[in-house]
Amino acid sequence: LFAKVTILDHLLGQIEITIPEKVQDEVLAKEGLEDARLIAQRIKEKKITVKSASTITHLQSDFNLGAGEAEALALAIREGCALLTDDRRAIQTARVFHVEFATALNMLIGLFKNGTLSLEQAKAKLQKLITVGRYNPVIIEKAWSDLQ
């Protein structure tokens, strides 16, 4: 979602983004999609770092996570960093392991509040997030109010 709503490049200017190899593989398998091409390009430009993650089979089976989400969580645990995800199960599992996490919506609001995005830009990106994301209407309502 970060790439789909075009906040990825704004984030790359402010935070270091590292993805596990499995996420890279998933992205490269979707090369026809615009957001996948953007991520692949940022990896090629070395703006996104790719690292190997630890064994993840227990995370996948115990918490019913996809391979990419499990590797991303394992990497966040190992590196002691936050997990950027909009996957509900990955968020729930991050809470179990006391791993900080942020969603695309959280990061969008943060980019607006720190002045990176104008109100108009933030509203347009929020509208796109509503279209491509699966957020609870209460959360969307709170986001609109945070932009006021």
Short mmCIF file of C-alpha atoms in Angstrom, two decimals:
data_model
loop_
_atom_site.label_atom_id
_atom_site.label_comp_id
_atom_site.label_asym_id
_atom_site.label_seq_id
_atom_site.Cartn_x
_atom_site.Cartn_y
_atom_site.Cartn_z
CA LEU A 1 0.00 0.00 0.00
CA PHE A 2 2.88 2.37 0.68
CA ALA A 3 3.81 2.32 -3.00
CA LYS A 4 0.23 2.21 -4.29
CA VAL A 5 -0.66 5.49 -2.58
CA THR A 6 2.72 7.01 -3.49
CA ILE A 7 4.01 7.66 0.01
CA LEU A 8 6.95 5.29 -0.33
CA ASP A 9 9.31 7.88 -1.79
CA HIS A 10 8.33 10.41 0.89
CA LEU A 11 9.19 7.82 3.54
CA LEU A 12 12.50 6.93 1.90
CA GLY A 13 13.62 10.49 2.44
CA GLN A 14 12.98 10.20 6.17
CA ILE A 15 13.44 6.60 7.30
CA GLU A 16 15.53 3.62 6.32
CA ILE A 17 13.42 0.86 4.78
CA THR A 18 14.62 -2.73 4.81
CA ILE A 19 12.66 -5.62 3.40
CA PRO A 20 13.29 -9.36 3.65
CA GLU A 21 14.23 -11.45 0.64
CA LYS A 22 10.79 -13.08 0.47
CA VAL A 23 9.10 -9.67 0.10
CA GLN A 24 11.57 -8.84 -2.67
CA ASP A 25 10.67 -12.13 -4.39
CA GLU A 26 6.95 -11.35 -4.06
CA VAL A 27 7.49 -7.89 -5.52
CA LEU A 28 9.55 -9.15 -8.44
CA ALA A 29 6.88 -11.75 -9.21
CA LYS A 30 4.39 -8.88 -9.72
CA GLU A 31 6.58 -6.93 -12.13
CA GLY A 32 3.61 -5.85 -14.25
CA LEU A 33 2.11 -3.78 -11.44
CA GLU A 34 3.13 -0.15 -11.13
CA ASP A 35 3.74 -0.31 -7.37
CA ALA A 36 5.86 -3.45 -7.77
CA ARG A 37 7.94 -1.74 -10.46
CA LEU A 38 8.49 1.24 -8.15
CA ILE A 39 9.67 -0.98 -5.29
CA ALA A 40 11.92 -2.99 -7.63
CA GLN A 41 13.43 0.27 -8.92
CA ARG A 42 14.08 1.56 -5.38
CA ILE A 43 15.79 -1.74 -4.53
CA LYS A 44 17.94 -1.44 -7.65
CA GLU A 45 18.80 2.15 -6.66
CA LYS A 46 19.71 0.85 -3.18
CA LYS A 47 17.14 3.12 -1.55
CA ILE A 48 15.48 0.02 -0.11
CA THR A 49 17.75 -2.53 1.54
CA VAL A 50 17.10 -6.26 1.23
CA LYS A 51 18.22 -8.57 4.04
CA SER A 52 17.81 -12.23 4.74
CA ALA A 53 15.49 -13.16 7.58
CA SER A 54 15.66 -16.01 10.04
CA THR A 55 13.67 -19.22 9.82
CA ILE A 56 10.03 -18.29 9.74
CA THR A 57 8.07 -21.54 9.52
CA HIS A 58 6.90 -21.26 13.12
CA LEU A 59 5.62 -17.72 12.54
CA GLN A 60 3.79 -18.83 9.43
CA SER A 61 2.18 -21.87 11.02
CA ASP A 62 1.55 -20.55 14.54
CA PHE A 63 0.13 -17.20 13.44
CA ASN A 64 -1.16 -18.03 9.96
CA LEU A 65 1.04 -15.46 8.24
CA GLY A 66 2.12 -15.37 4.64
CA ALA A 67 5.81 -15.94 3.96
CA GLY A 68 6.52 -12.25 3.24
CA GLU A 69 4.76 -11.05 6.38
CA ALA A 70 6.48 -13.72 8.49
CA GLU A 71 9.93 -12.76 7.17
CA ALA A 72 9.22 -9.06 7.65
CA LEU A 73 8.20 -9.69 11.25
CA ALA A 74 11.22 -11.92 11.90
CA LEU A 75 13.46 -9.20 10.48
CA ALA A 76 11.82 -6.54 12.66
CA ILE A 77 12.31 -8.72 15.73
CA ARG A 78 15.96 -9.43 14.88
CA GLU A 79 16.82 -5.85 13.94
CA GLY A 80 14.79 -4.24 16.73
CA CYS A 81 12.97 -2.00 14.29
CA ALA A 82 9.36 -1.16 13.51
CA LEU A 83 7.29 -3.21 11.10
CA LEU A 84 5.54 -1.36 8.28
CA THR A 85 2.46 -3.38 7.37
CA ASP A 86 -1.24 -3.22 6.73
CA ASP A 87 -1.73 -6.96 7.16
CA ARG A 88 -4.12 -7.57 10.06
CA ARG A 89 -2.53 -10.87 11.11
CA ALA A 90 0.97 -9.40 10.95
CA ILE A 91 -0.17 -6.50 13.15
CA GLN A 92 -1.74 -8.87 15.68
CA THR A 93 1.43 -10.99 15.73
CA ALA A 94 3.62 -7.89 16.11
CA ARG A 95 1.61 -7.02 19.21
CA VAL A 96 2.25 -10.51 20.64
CA PHE A 97 5.99 -10.00 20.19
CA HIS A 98 5.89 -6.34 21.33
CA VAL A 99 7.16 -5.14 17.96
CA GLU A 100 6.30 -1.57 17.04
CA PHE A 101 4.37 -1.29 13.81
CA ALA A 102 2.93 1.35 11.54
CA THR A 103 0.37 1.15 8.78
CA ALA A 104 0.27 3.13 5.56
CA LEU A 105 -2.47 5.20 7.17
CA ASN A 106 -0.28 5.97 10.21
CA MET A 107 2.59 6.97 7.98
CA LEU A 108 0.35 9.13 5.77
CA ILE A 109 -0.91 11.08 8.80
CA GLY A 110 2.67 11.41 10.05
CA LEU A 111 3.85 12.77 6.70
CA PHE A 112 1.06 15.35 6.82
CA LYS A 113 1.76 16.34 10.42
CA ASN A 114 5.49 16.79 9.82
CA GLY A 115 4.81 19.00 6.81
CA THR A 116 6.05 16.62 4.13
CA LEU A 117 2.58 16.44 2.58
CA SER A 118 0.19 19.35 2.13
CA LEU A 119 -3.42 18.99 3.23
CA GLU A 120 -4.50 18.53 -0.39
CA GLN A 121 -1.86 15.86 -1.01
CA ALA A 122 -2.73 14.03 2.20
CA LYS A 123 -6.45 14.06 1.41
CA ALA A 124 -5.84 12.71 -2.10
CA LYS A 125 -3.62 9.93 -0.75
CA LEU A 126 -6.13 9.11 1.98
CA GLN A 127 -8.85 8.82 -0.65
CA LYS A 128 -6.66 6.40 -2.58
CA LEU A 129 -5.94 4.42 0.60
CA ILE A 130 -9.68 4.08 1.16
CA THR A 131 -9.98 2.64 -2.34
CA VAL A 132 -7.08 0.16 -2.19
CA GLY A 133 -6.88 -0.60 1.54
CA ARG A 134 -9.19 -2.50 3.84
CA TYR A 135 -9.65 -0.17 6.77
CA ASN A 136 -12.41 -0.09 9.33
CA PRO A 137 -14.70 2.92 8.73
CA VAL A 138 -14.01 4.16 12.27
CA ILE A 139 -10.28 4.29 11.51
CA ILE A 140 -10.94 6.15 8.26
CA GLU A 141 -13.14 8.67 10.08
CA LYS A 142 -10.35 9.26 12.61
CA ALA A 143 -7.86 9.79 9.77
CA TRP A 144 -10.11 12.40 8.15
CA SER A 145 -10.37 14.21 11.48
CA ASP A 146 -6.57 14.05 11.92
CA LEU A 147 -6.25 15.90 8.61
CA GLN A 148 -8.47 18.78 9.74
#
